[in-house]
Short mmCIF file of C-alpha atoms and ligand atoms in Angstrom, two decimals:
data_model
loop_
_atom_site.label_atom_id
_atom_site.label_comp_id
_atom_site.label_asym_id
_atom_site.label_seq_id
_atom_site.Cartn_x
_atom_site.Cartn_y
_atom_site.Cartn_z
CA UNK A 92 6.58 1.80 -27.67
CA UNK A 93 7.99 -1.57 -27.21
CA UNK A 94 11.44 -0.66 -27.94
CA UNK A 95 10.97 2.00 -24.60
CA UNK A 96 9.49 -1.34 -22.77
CA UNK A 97 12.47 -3.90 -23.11
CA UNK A 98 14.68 -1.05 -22.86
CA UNK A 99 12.71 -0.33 -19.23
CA UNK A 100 12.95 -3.89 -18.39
CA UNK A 101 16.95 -4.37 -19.34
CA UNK A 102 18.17 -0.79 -17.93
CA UNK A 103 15.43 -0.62 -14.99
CA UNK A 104 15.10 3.25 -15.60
CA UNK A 105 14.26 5.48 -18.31
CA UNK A 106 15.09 8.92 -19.70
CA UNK A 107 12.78 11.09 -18.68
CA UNK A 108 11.77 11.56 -22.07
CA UNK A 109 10.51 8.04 -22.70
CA UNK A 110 8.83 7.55 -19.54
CA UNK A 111 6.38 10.78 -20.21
CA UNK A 112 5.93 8.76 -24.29
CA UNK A 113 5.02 5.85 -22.35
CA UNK A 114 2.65 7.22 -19.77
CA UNK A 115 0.75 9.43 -22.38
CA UNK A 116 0.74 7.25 -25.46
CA UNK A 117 0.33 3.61 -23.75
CA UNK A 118 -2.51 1.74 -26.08
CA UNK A 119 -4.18 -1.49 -25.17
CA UNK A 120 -1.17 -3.13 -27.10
CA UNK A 121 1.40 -2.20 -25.22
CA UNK A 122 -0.03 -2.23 -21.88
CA UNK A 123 -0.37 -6.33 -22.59
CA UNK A 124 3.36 -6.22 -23.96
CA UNK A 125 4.56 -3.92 -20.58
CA UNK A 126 2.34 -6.24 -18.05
CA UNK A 127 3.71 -9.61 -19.69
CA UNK A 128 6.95 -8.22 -19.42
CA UNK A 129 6.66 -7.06 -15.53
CA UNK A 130 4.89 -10.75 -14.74
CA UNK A 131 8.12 -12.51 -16.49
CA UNK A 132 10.66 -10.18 -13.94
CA UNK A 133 8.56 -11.13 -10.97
CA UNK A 134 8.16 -14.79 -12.12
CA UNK A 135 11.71 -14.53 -12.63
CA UNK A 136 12.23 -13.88 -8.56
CA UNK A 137 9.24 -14.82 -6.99
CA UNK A 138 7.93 -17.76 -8.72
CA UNK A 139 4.41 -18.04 -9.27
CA UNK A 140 3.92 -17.40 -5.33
CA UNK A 141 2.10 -14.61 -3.56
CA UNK A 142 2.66 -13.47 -0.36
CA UNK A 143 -0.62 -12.81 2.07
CA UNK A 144 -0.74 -9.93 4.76
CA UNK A 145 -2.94 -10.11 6.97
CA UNK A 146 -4.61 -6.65 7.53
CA UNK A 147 -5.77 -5.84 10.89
CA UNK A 148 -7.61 -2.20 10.44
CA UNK A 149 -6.72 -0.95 14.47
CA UNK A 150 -8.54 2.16 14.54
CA UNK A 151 -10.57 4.35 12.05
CA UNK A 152 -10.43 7.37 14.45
CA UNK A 153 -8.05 9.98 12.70
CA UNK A 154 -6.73 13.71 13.22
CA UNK A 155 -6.02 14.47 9.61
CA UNK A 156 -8.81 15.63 7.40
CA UNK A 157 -7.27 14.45 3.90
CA UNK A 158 -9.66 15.14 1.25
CA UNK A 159 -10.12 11.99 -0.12
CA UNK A 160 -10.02 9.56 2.41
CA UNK A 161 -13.83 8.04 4.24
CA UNK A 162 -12.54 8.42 7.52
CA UNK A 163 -10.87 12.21 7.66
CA UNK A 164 -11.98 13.81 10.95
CA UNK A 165 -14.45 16.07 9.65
CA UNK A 166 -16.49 12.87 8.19
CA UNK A 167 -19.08 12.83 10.98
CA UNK A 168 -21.17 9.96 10.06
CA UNK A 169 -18.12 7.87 10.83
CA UNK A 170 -19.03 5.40 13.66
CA UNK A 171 -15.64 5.27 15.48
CA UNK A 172 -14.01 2.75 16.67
CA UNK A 173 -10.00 1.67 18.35
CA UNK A 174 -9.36 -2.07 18.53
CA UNK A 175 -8.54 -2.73 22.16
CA UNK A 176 -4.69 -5.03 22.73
CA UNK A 177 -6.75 -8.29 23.33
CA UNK A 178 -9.13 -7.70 20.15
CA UNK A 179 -5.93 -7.02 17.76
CA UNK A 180 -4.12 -9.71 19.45
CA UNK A 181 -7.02 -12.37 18.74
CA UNK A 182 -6.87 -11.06 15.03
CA UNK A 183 -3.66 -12.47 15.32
CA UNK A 184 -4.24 -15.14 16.29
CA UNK A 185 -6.67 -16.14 14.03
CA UNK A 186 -4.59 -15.45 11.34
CA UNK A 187 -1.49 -17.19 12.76
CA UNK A 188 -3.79 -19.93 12.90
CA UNK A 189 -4.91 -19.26 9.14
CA UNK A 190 -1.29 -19.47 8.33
CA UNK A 191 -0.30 -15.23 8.32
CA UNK A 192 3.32 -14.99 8.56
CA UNK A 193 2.68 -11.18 8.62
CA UNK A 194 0.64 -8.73 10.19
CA UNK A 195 -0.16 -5.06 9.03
CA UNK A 196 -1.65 -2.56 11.53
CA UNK A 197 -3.02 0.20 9.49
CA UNK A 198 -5.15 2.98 11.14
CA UNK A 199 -5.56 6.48 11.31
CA UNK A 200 -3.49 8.58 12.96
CA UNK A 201 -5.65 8.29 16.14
CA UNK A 202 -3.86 10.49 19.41
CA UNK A 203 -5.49 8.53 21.66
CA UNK A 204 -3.15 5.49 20.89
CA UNK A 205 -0.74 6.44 22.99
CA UNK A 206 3.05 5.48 21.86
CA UNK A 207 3.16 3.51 25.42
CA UNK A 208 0.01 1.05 24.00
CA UNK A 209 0.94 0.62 20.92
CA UNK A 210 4.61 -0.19 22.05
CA UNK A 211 2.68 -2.81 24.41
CA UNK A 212 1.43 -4.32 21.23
CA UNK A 213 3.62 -4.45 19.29
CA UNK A 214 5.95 -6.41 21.62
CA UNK A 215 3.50 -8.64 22.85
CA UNK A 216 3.38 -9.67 18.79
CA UNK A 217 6.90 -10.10 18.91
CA UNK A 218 6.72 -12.31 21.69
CA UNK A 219 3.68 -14.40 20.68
CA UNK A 220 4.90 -14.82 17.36
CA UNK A 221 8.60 -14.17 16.85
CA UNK A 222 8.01 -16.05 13.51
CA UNK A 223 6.39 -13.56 11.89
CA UNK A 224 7.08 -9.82 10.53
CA UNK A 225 4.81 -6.94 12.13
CA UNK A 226 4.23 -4.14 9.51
CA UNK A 227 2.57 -0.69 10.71
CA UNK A 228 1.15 2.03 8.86
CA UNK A 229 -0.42 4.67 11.44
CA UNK A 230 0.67 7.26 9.57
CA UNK A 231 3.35 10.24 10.48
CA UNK A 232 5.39 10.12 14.00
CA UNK A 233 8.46 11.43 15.22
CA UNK A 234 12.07 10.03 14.84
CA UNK A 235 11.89 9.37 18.50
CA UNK A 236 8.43 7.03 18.49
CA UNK A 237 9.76 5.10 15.25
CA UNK A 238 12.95 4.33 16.75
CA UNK A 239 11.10 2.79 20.17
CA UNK A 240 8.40 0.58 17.92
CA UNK A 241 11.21 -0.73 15.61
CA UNK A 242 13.45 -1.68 18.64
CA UNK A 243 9.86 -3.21 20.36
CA UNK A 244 9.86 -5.21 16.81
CA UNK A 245 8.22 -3.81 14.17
CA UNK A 246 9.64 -4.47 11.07
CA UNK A 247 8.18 -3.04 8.50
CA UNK A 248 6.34 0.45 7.80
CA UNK A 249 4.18 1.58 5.16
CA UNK A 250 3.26 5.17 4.03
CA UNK A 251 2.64 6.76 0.97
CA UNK A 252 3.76 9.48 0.33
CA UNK A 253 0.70 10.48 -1.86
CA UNK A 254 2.17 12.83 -4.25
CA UNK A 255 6.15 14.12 -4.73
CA UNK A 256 4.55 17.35 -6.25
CA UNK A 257 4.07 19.90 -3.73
CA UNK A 258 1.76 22.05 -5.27
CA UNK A 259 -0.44 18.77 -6.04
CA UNK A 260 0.14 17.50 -2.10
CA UNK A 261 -2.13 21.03 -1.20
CA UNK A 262 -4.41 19.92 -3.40
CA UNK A 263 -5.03 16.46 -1.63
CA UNK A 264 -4.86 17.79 2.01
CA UNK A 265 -5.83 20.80 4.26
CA UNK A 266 -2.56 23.40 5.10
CA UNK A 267 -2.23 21.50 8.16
CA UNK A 268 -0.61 18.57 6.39
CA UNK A 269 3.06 18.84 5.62
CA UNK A 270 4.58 17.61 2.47
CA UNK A 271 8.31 18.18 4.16
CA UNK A 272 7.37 15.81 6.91
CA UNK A 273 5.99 13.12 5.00
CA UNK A 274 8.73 12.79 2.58
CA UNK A 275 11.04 13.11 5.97
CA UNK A 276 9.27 10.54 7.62
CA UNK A 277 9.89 8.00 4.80
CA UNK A 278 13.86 9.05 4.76
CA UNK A 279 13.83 8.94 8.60
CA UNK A 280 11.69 5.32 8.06
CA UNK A 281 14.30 3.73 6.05
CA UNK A 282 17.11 5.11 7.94
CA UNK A 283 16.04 3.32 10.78
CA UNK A 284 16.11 0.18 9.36
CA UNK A 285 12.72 -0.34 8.83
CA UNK A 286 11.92 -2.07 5.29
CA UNK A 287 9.62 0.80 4.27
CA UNK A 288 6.62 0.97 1.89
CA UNK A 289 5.64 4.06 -0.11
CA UNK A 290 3.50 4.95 -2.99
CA UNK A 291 0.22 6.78 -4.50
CA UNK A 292 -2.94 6.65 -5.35
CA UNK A 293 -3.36 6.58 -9.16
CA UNK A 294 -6.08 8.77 -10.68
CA UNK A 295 -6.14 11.58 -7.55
CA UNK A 296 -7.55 14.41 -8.12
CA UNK A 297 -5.66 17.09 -10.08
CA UNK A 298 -3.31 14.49 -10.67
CA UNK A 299 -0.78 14.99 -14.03
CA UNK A 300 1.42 12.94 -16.08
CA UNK A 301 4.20 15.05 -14.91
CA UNK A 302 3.06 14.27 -11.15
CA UNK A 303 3.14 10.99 -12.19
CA UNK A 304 6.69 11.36 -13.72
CA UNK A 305 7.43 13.02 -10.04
CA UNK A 306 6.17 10.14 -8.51
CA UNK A 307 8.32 7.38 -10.27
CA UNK A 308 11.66 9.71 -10.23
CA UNK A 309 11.05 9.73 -6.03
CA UNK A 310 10.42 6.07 -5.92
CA UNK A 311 13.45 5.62 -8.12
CA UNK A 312 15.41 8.12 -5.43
CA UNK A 313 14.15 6.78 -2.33
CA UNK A 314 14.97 2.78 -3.36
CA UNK A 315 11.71 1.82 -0.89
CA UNK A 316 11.35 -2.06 -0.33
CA UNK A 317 7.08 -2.20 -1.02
CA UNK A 318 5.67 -0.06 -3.27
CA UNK A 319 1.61 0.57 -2.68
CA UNK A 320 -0.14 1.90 -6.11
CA UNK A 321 -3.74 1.40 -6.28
CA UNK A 322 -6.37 3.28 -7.71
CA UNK A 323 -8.48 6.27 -6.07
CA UNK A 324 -11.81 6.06 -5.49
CA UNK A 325 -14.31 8.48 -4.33
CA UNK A 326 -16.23 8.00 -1.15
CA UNK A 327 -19.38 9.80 -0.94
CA UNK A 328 -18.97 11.70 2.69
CA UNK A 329 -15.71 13.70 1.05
CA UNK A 330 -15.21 17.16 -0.75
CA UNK A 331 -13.95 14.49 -3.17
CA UNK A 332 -16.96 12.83 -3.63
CA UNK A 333 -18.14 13.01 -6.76
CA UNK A 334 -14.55 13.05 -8.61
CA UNK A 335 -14.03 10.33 -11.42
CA UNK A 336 -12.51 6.83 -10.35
CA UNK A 337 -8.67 6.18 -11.09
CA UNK A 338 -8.45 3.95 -14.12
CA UNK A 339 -7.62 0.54 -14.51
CA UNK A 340 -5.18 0.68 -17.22
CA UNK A 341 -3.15 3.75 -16.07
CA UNK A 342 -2.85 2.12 -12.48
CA UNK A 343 -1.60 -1.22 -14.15
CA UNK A 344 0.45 0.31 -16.58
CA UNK A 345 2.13 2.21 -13.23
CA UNK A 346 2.26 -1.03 -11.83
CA UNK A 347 3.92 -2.69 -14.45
CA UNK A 348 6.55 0.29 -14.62
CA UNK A 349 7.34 -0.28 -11.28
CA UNK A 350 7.80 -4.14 -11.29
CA UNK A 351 10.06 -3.20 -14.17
CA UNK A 352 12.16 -0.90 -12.00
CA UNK A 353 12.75 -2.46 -8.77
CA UNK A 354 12.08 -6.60 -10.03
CA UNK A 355 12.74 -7.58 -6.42
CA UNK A 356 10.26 -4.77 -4.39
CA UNK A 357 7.39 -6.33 -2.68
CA UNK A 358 4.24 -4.66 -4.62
CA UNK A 359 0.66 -5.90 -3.94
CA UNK A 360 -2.49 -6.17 -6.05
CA UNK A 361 -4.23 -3.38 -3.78
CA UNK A 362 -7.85 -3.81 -2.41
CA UNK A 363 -8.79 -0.51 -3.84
CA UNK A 364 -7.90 -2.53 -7.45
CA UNK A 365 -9.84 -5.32 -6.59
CA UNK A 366 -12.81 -2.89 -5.70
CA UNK A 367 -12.50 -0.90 -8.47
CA UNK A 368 -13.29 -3.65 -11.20
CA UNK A 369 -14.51 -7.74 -11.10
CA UNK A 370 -10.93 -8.98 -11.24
CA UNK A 371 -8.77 -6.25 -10.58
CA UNK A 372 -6.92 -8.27 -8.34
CA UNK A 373 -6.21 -10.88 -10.48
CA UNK A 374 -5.27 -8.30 -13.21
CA UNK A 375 -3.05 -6.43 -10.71
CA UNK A 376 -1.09 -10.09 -10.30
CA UNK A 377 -0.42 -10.57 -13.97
CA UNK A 378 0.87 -6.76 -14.24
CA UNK A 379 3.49 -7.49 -11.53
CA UNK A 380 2.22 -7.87 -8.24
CA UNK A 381 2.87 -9.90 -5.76
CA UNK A 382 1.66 -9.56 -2.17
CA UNK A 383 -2.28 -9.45 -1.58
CA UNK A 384 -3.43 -8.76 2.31
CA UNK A 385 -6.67 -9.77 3.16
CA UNK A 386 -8.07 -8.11 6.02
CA UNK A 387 -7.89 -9.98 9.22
CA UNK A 388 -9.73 -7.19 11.10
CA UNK A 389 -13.27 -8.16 13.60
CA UNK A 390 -15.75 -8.36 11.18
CA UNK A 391 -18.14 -6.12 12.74
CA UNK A 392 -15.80 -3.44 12.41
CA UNK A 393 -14.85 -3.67 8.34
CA UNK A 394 -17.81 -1.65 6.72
CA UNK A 395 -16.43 1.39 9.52
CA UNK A 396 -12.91 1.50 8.10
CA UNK A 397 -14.39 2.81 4.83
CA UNK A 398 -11.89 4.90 3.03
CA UNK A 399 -13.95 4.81 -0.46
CA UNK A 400 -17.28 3.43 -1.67
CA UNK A 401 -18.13 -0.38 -1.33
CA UNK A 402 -14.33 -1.04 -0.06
CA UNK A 403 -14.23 -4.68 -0.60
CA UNK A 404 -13.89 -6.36 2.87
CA UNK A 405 -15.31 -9.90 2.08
CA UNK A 406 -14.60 -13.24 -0.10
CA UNK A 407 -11.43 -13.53 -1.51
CA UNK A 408 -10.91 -10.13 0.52
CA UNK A 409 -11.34 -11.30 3.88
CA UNK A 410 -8.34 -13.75 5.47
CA UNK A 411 -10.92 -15.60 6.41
CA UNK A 412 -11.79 -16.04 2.85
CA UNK A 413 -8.26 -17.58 1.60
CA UNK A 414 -9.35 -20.79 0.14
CA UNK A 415 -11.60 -18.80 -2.41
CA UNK A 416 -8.54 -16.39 -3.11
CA UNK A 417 -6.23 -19.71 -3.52
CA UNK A 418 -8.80 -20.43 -5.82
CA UNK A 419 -8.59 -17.54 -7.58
CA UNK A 420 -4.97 -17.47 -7.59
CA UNK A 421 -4.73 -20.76 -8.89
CA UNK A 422 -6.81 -19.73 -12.11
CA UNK A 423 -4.42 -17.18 -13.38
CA UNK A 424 -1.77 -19.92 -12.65
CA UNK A 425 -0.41 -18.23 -8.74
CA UNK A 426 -0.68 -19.85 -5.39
CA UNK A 427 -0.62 -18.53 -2.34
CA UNK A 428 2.85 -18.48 -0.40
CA UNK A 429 2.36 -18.35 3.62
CA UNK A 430 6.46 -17.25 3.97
CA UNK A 431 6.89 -14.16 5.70
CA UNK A 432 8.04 -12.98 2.27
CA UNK A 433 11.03 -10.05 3.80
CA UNK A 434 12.13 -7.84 1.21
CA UNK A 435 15.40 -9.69 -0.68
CA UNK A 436 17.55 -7.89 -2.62
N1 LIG B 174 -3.05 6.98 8.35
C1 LIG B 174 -2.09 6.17 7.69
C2 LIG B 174 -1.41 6.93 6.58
O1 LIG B 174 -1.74 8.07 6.36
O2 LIG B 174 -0.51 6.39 5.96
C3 LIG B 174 -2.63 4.85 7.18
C4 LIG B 174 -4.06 4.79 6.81
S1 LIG B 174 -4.48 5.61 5.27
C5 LIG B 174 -6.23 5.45 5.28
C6 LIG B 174 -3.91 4.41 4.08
C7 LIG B 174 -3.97 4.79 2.63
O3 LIG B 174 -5.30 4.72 2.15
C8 LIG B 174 -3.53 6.18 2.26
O4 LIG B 174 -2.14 6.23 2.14
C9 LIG B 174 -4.26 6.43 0.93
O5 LIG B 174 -3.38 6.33 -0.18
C10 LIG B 174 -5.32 5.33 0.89
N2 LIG B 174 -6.64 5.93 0.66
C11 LIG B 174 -7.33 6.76 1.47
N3 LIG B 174 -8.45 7.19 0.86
C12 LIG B 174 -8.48 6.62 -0.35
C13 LIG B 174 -9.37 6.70 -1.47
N4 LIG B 174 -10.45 7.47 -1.43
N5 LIG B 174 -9.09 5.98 -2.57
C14 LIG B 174 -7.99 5.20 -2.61
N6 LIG B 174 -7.10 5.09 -1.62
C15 LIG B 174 -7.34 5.81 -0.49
#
């Protein structure tokens, strides 16, 4: 299997052949081999520095009702809750002051943020802190709205696409949810201009190697700039809830595989990894990573923005909590970089 690695690592793609050999037959040995060799290409470009997010989580009220996700509209024992303008802008603040060079609004696709108030926001980042990069991830909008919040000065968008197999996309989410429009929104994303995330969760439900395979041929396609792969994990208030946990070695070894594909994409060690096992973080790191984003959101609204069970939220998780993560960083032989860390060919 180490033949299929370096050849991975020198061509940056792989018949499809090898790639389905090396997602069904990957043993402890070669996962080391692939992770050292994904850690050497992002060494190779990104030094031993990691760049921090800083997550601000705006609003965990939501329209879809994904089957996996804690806060799906049909969760009821959800306490709600929409960060007002001066509440996100303070998170900024605090992390500006922390030393954030980039800030992530993620929420759920919540109607009652109107396009007008989120436009608001987003330029009164812009103008606050014309330093820094504003990322969003709220999920699917029109052409039209994307076009107005990149031109108010948003920079960067994330959104998963999930799954690139149909079939497996009903599985995850109710009829409502379009598989067309999310891959469309990503095309449309990029398009614009907008240095554009995508990814899956590893370990989904009904998920397949040849999903998998789906998955990495898209990514390969679409070329995105940040690539989010993290494991899923089952929150108890879900028709998912009592499914089996993604696993550790698959999502690094999907990690690794993409670190080998795209050596200059902007991939970070996801919280779900870092919840999923005592030093998944690090691990995620040392199989290619490199972006972690602590959450910068009001603390007495983390434990509602629960998409899984125990989503880590605190220490090394929490922005406020970056000395201990230097810390940790620092014992795997990383340190934290506070650059704004754009996506660089
Ligand atoms: N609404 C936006 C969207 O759909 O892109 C952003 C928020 S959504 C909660 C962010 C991501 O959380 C999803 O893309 C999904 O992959 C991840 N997520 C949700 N539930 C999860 C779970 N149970 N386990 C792991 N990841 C999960």
């Amino acid at each position: 299997m180490k033949t299929v690695v370096d050849r991975l690592r020198t061509e940056r793609t792989l018949p499809v052949e090898e790639l389905r050999a090396l997602l069904t037959h990957c043993d402890a040995e070669t996962l080391e081999y692939i992770n050292r060799q994904a850690r050497e290409v992002a060494q190779a470009h990104f030094g031993n520095n990691v760049y921090i997010r800083g997550l601000i989580e705006v609003s965990n009220c939501c329209r879809n009702d994904c089957y996996y996700c804690g806060i799906r509209k049909s969760n009821r024992k959800v306490a709600r809750y929409r960060l007002s303008k001066e509440s996100i802008l303070g998170c900024c603040e605090e992390g500006y002051q922390l030393g954030f060079r980039t800030f992530v609004m993620q929420g759920g696709e919540d109607a009652a943020f109107s396009d007008e108030q989120l436009l608001e926001i987003v330029e009164a980042i812009r103008s606050r802190y014309p330093d820094c990069a504003i990322t969003l991830s709220l999920g699917e909008k029109s052409r039209q709205t994307y076009e107005r919040l990149f031109r108010a000065g948003a920079n960067r968008y994330l959104l998963r696409h999930e799954t690139y197999n149909a079939a497996h996309y009903e599985q995850l989410h109710p009829g409502k949810m379009s598989w067309e429009n999310r891959i469309q929104c990503l095309r449309t994303l990029k398009e614009i201009g907008f240095q554009t995330g995508t990814g899956i969760m590893v370990g989904s439900p009904g998920q397949t190697i040849e999903h998998l395979i789906a998955d990495v041929q898209f990514i390969e396609e679409l070329q995105p700039q940040m690539i989010g792969i993290g494991p899923f994990l089952p929150h108890h208030d879900t028709p998912f809830a009592t499914m089996p946990a993604g696993n550790m070695e698959r999502t690094l070894l999907l990690l690794s595989i993409f670190r080998l594909m795209h050596p200059t994409a902007l991939i970070p060690s996801t919280t779900a990894l870092a919840t999923l096992a005592p030093g998944g973080r690090e691990r995620g790191i040392l199989a290619g990573a490199n972006v972690v984003m602590p959450n910068l959101s009001p603390r007495e609204e983390r434990k509602k923005y629960e998409l899984y069970n125990n989503k880590a939220s605190l220490g090394a998780e929490a922005a406020e909590g970056l000395q201990l993560l230097d810390k940790q960083l620092a014992a795997i032989g990383y340190r934290i970089s506070k650059d704004r860390g754009d996506f660089n060919p």
